[in-house]
Amino acid sequence: MKSLINKAKTTHDLTRDEILSILKDDSINEYLFSVADKVRKEYIGDEVYLRALIEFSNICRCNCVYCGIRRDNENVKRFRLTKDEILSLANFAIQSGYKTIVLQSGEDSYFTAEMLAEIIKEIKKNDIAVTLSIGERSFEEYKLLKEAGADRFLLRIETTNPIVYKKMHPNMTLENRKRCLFDLKKLGYETGTGSLIGLPEQSVEDLADDILFYKELDADMIGIGPLIVHVDTPLKGQVDGDFILALKVMAITRLLLPNINIPATTAMETLVENGRLKALQSGANVVMPNVGLENAKKQYEIYPGKVSVDYETLKDDLKKIGRTISLKRGFRNDNKSFLE
Ligand code: SAH
């Protein structure tokens, strides 16, 4: 098994069966994490890219079964920030030293592409990258947002198993999700995707397929998070996703896509103490601190207990593991290139 991991370290290639055998063997976990850490160091170095996350609306027309801000959850207090509120948070992030702003929301059609374009243009007057995470839109809308200056887009595939996908996302299709991702790529966005680990009926085979899908898309960013069960959803009473399994999927992704940007996700830190640092030592190179207002943070409860961290605390934590905060905007092109 170790020689398989060593092979992936140099070739950045594994078959579905090989991925599966690594996922199924827990005796090599620490070795896998250490090799993913080496690959991260070789291609990206010790600088960590920070992305300031602004959650600007928790109003959502989707009804994703696991998500705390799903349409049918009546226990959420809904909010929507104004343009000025969003811009003032963005300014705060810029003053704090962030080089990327991530605008994330539920699928809130109140924010038309034109409105979002105005906000993006305003933020882009600064030397800063803008990432969107607003869900599924048409090619034309994505195009307008790109032309307004958006640099990147995050849209997790969540799972590539069509049956699980259908059960978890009422009235949505895996096909359209993929269409969105390939449209984003075509439009020149740095495109991010990823999976939820621990969805009901999801198998390790599915996770292997997810990883192969990241390759197929040539994703520029991959965010992997364990499912954290929210009591106000139909998943109430089910078990959370497995942190180690999530970490393994992330580490294998690092071996196969060595120069992409991979966050240590908030869900990892929420589920396990020091999960963020463990992830940063197992292939991750990005952290996305939430810079929103306290009220909004509470109300944007996609899962319970979501932790947050500020710039200075993070800086100290990173120092403890020999890492520093990058002053670059942190595009995939800022990392070492690799040729297949
Ligand atoms: N509406 C946007 C943003 C969704 S929130 C979009 O569709 O892309 C960002 C991510 O949170 C989702 O992609 C999902 O993977 C994750 N998430 C949602 N509910 C979760 C839960 N209960 N536990 C862990 N992660 C969750």
PDB file of C-alpha atoms and ligand atoms in Angstrom, residues 60 66-69 104-107 133-136 153-156 158 177 195-196 225-230 267 300 302-304, ligand 1:
ATOM      1  CA  CYS A  60     -32.645  29.568  -0.119  1.00  0.00           C
ATOM      2  CA  TYR A  66     -28.836  17.804   5.126  1.00  0.00           C
ATOM      3  CA  CYS A  67     -28.656  21.602   5.098  1.00  0.00           C
ATOM      4  CA  GLY A  68     -29.739  23.744   8.038  1.00  0.00           C
ATOM      5  CA  ILE A  69     -30.818  26.647   5.835  1.00  0.00           C
ATOM      6  CA  GLN A 104     -21.529  32.904  -0.195  1.00  0.00           C
ATOM      7  CA  SER A 105     -25.287  32.583   0.155  1.00  0.00           C
ATOM      8  CA  GLY A 106     -28.263  30.331  -0.165  1.00  0.00           C
ATOM      9  CA  GLU A 107     -29.816  30.196  -3.607  1.00  0.00           C
ATOM     10  CA  SER A 133     -20.496  30.541  -3.869  1.00  0.00           C
ATOM     11  CA  ILE A 134     -24.126  31.229  -4.699  1.00  0.00           C
ATOM     12  CA  GLY A 135     -25.305  27.987  -6.237  1.00  0.00           C
ATOM     13  CA  GLU A 136     -26.699  27.068  -9.623  1.00  0.00           C
ATOM     14  CA  PHE A 153     -16.540  29.985  -8.084  1.00  0.00           C
ATOM     15  CA  LEU A 154     -17.251  27.289  -5.503  1.00  0.00           C
ATOM     16  CA  LEU A 155     -19.952  24.730  -6.187  1.00  0.00           C
ATOM     17  CA  ARG A 156     -19.581  21.357  -4.571  1.00  0.00           C
ATOM     18  CA  GLU A 158     -21.634  16.999  -2.993  1.00  0.00           C
ATOM     19  CA  ARG A 177     -24.833  20.464 -11.196  1.00  0.00           C
ATOM     20  CA  SER A 195     -17.991  16.465  -1.534  1.00  0.00           C
ATOM     21  CA  LEU A 196     -19.822  15.906   1.667  1.00  0.00           C
ATOM     22  CA  GLY A 225     -16.178  18.267   4.589  1.00  0.00           C
ATOM     23  CA  PRO A 226     -17.716  15.691   6.886  1.00  0.00           C
ATOM     24  CA  LEU A 227     -21.491  15.858   7.170  1.00  0.00           C
ATOM     25  CA  ILE A 228     -22.569  17.390  10.458  1.00  0.00           C
ATOM     26  CA  VAL A 229     -26.122  16.468  11.266  1.00  0.00           C
ATOM     27  CA  HIS A 230     -28.483  19.374  11.843  1.00  0.00           C
ATOM     28  CA  ALA A 267     -16.697  21.418   9.112  1.00  0.00           C
ATOM     29  CA  TYR A 300     -26.198  31.081   8.573  1.00  0.00           C
ATOM     30  CA  ILE A 302     -25.903  25.168   7.603  1.00  0.00           C
ATOM     31  CA  TYR A 303     -24.780  22.831  10.399  1.00  0.00           C
ATOM     32  CA  PRO A 304     -24.692  23.283  14.178  1.00  0.00           C
TER      33      PRO A 304
HETATM   34  N1  SAH B   1     -25.812  27.670  -1.831  1.00  0.00           N
HETATM   35  C1  SAH B   1     -24.409  27.527  -2.052  1.00  0.00           C
HETATM   36  C2  SAH B   1     -23.621  27.441  -0.761  1.00  0.00           C
HETATM   37  C3  SAH B   1     -23.935  26.220   0.061  1.00  0.00           C
HETATM   38  S1  SAH B   1     -23.249  26.153   1.685  1.00  0.00           S
HETATM   39  C4  SAH B   1     -24.181  26.322  -2.954  1.00  0.00           C
HETATM   40  O1  SAH B   1     -25.138  25.621  -3.263  1.00  0.00           O
HETATM   41  O2  SAH B   1     -23.066  26.082  -3.361  1.00  0.00           O
HETATM   42  C5  SAH B   1     -21.672  25.435   1.365  1.00  0.00           C
HETATM   43  C6  SAH B   1     -21.526  23.953   1.616  1.00  0.00           C
HETATM   44  O3  SAH B   1     -21.897  23.599   2.925  1.00  0.00           O
HETATM   45  C7  SAH B   1     -22.371  23.039   0.759  1.00  0.00           C
HETATM   46  O4  SAH B   1     -21.843  22.873  -0.517  1.00  0.00           O
HETATM   47  C8  SAH B   1     -22.395  21.741   1.569  1.00  0.00           C
HETATM   48  O5  SAH B   1     -21.427  20.817   1.083  1.00  0.00           O
HETATM   49  C9  SAH B   1     -22.005  22.198   2.978  1.00  0.00           C
HETATM   50  N2  SAH B   1     -23.023  21.771   3.968  1.00  0.00           N
HETATM   51  C10 SAH B   1     -24.356  21.989   3.924  1.00  0.00           C
HETATM   52  N3  SAH B   1     -24.954  21.386   4.966  1.00  0.00           N
HETATM   53  C11 SAH B   1     -23.996  20.757   5.667  1.00  0.00           C
HETATM   54  C12 SAH B   1     -23.997  19.931   6.845  1.00  0.00           C
HETATM   55  N4  SAH B   1     -25.120  19.638   7.500  1.00  0.00           N
HETATM   56  N5  SAH B   1     -22.806  19.460   7.285  1.00  0.00           N
HETATM   57  C13 SAH B   1     -21.649  19.756   6.638  1.00  0.00           C
HETATM   58  N6  SAH B   1     -21.596  20.517   5.539  1.00  0.00           N
HETATM   59  C14 SAH B   1     -22.754  20.997   5.046  1.00  0.00           C
END
